[in-house]
Amino acid sequence: MKPFHLAAALGFALAFISSAAEPTAPMPAGELAARLSALRQNGTSYVRVKMDINGAKKEALQLQIKERRSKTATDVVYQVLWPKERKGESILLRKSGARAASGSIFIPPNTLRVIDDLKAPLLGSDLSYEDLVEDFFAWERQAIVGTEAVGGVNCQLLESKPGKGERSSYGSVKSWIDTRRMVPLRVEKYSGSGQLIRRIDTTRVVSDAGHHIPANLTVSGARQGSSTELDGTRIKHGVAFTDRDFTTDGIKEIVTPRGSQD
Amino acid sequence: MTFFTVVVRGLLRRPVRTGLTLVGISIGIAAVVALVGMASGYEKGIGKQLDVIGIDVVVSNMSGGILPKVYEASLQERIAKLPHVADTTAILMQMLSIEDAPMMMVSGRQWGGFAWEKLKLIEGRMPRDGTEKAVVLGRLAAEVLKKKIGDKVQIEADELPVVGIVDGQALVENGAIILSLPVLQEVTGNEGKVNFIDIRLTPKSTKEEVTRLCEQVKEIFPAGRAMVASEVVGTSQGFRIARAMSWSTSILAIVVGVLGVMNTMMMTVFERTQEICVLLAIGWKRSRIVRMVLWESALLGFLGGLCGVAIGVVGVKLLTTLPSIRGMLEPDLNPRLLGTAVGIAVVVGLVSGLYPAWRSSRLTPSHALHG
């Protein structure tokens, strides 16, 4: 075949495949970050997650997550449902305004202590406690630093840095945002000296109640040769939590929320 | 030397190139067999489940994708009173990640409803009543979860004892965790909710009567839909997407196959210019030259199709042994699909050979003198 014919045929096929990766109109950094932050402040939700920790010791955990987020405050509870040996381990985290997050951990039958290091790993995974409550899209300093494709999807590269009075162990966070679906497809978190601390890749996005949300995540980089996979299996919005659910007494019990919508 | 000897020798002249082209077509056809077989198997599995249980009409709110949204169970009473409804049963079906296994079907069934009838007990017993916090496992589910009678299965935050292992006579049933409806409603926080109301019709209901029944269900449940069981799979958005995706991926694989064969056949024609010209000089007609090229490409497609079907069948069998798929899918590798796949390969070969054949027909004996 003449080279032209083959090139034309391949060009057609590639054009067909890459049509899904058309660039979207760029958005100012502040607006993009504000929209992403607003999406996180979505009231109450209940999420079921399977967490696979692939480190020196491989471990699978079934978790239930209760979240109550607003513009001014975030309350998060992580509870281990399975395996039996760890059932009931619970984490309560709270962040209010620009203040530093605080939290408690409960280990059955009756150990309850305050979390003094928010950089410590969450339940032995590659995530830290801080990662669960910190909303870096709400930070003061936001900038678009480029565009890059992730998995064939064109993304805007958003760099977030904490402003004065905003407390974080990270110096900056880069996010690759799919602006069409308003989902970060990759997040990299750096120390103050610019060293990569943690990378979070979105491996599956699902449509839920008119929004797109990351359903599967892979977290790596925190420890040599270790990664954690999070597989979101179920989400409910508008859940009727009680205030007790977000107290140190409340996390001593495992309660599945009632009367919520799928 | 016969015509077919010339055809076969044409392919054997460059065995490595022919072999690589065969590999290309085989992979494309294997993709067709695997993807379409899997999608079709899933559809048939659901269809068989409805058939085995004896469901005539299904009421659900299918806007949620593969599994429908939950709705009020109280709707069942109103549906049961409609004309031509002989029996109804309510089901809450959830896809849940259980312990360290991937997503599994968990089926909460109205106690005493007809959905329990066709479960054959292999071991143990059925739950004593609708309130007993216990499960029976389909035989594949028991294998996947590595559970036996007396073990406990954790569903959400509750640990429920396994009291029986059943043969549900359909893959979907055998891969499921089955328990009574109120227990699953409580465990998942869905009290008073279901996502299926299954209907058995009175004998000899006519098509018009069934259509009218579906309309009446729509009147009392505007967000939902009543569908004749045989239409459930065909009209589900999730299944339609799965089917479209399997075919579109297959078509891409086929396009790559077409380009591969076309390239091989063009090279063959160019390399054999002198031979073709000599054949024309000794009296071969142009149509015979065209047929020779088309036979070669069709033979290439046919052989690629046979290899592809073999690779596809073996590949799918291996895939279904993977822990994440086992018990969820039973591929439908029926003779019609396998025949269609070989047919596609032959058509791919013929289509790919058209242009090279046309080029070969443009040659004249004098081209041989130009080298």
mmCIF file of C-alpha atoms in Angstrom, chain B residues 56 84-87 200-206 209:
data_model
loop_
_atom_site.group_PDB
_atom_site.id
_atom_site.type_symbol
_atom_site.label_atom_id
_atom_site.label_comp_id
_atom_site.label_asym_id
_atom_site.label_seq_id
_atom_site.Cartn_x
_atom_site.Cartn_y
_atom_site.Cartn_z
ATOM 1 C CA ASP B 56 -43.908 -12.616 33.734
ATOM 2 C CA HIS B 84 -54.681 -10.256 35.396
ATOM 3 C CA VAL B 85 -52.188 -10.253 38.289
ATOM 4 C CA ALA B 86 -52.109 -13.752 39.769
ATOM 5 C CA ASP B 87 -49.254 -13.264 42.220
ATOM 6 C CA ARG B 200 -47.043 -13.618 37.684
ATOM 7 C CA LEU B 201 -49.976 -13.234 35.331
ATOM 8 C CA THR B 202 -53.235 -15.125 35.347
ATOM 9 C CA PRO B 203 -53.158 -17.996 32.804
ATOM 10 C CA LYS B 204 -54.044 -17.168 29.209
ATOM 11 C CA SER B 205 -53.586 -13.399 29.623
ATOM 12 C CA THR B 206 -53.517 -11.862 26.161
ATOM 13 C CA GLU B 209 -54.217 -7.370 28.538
#
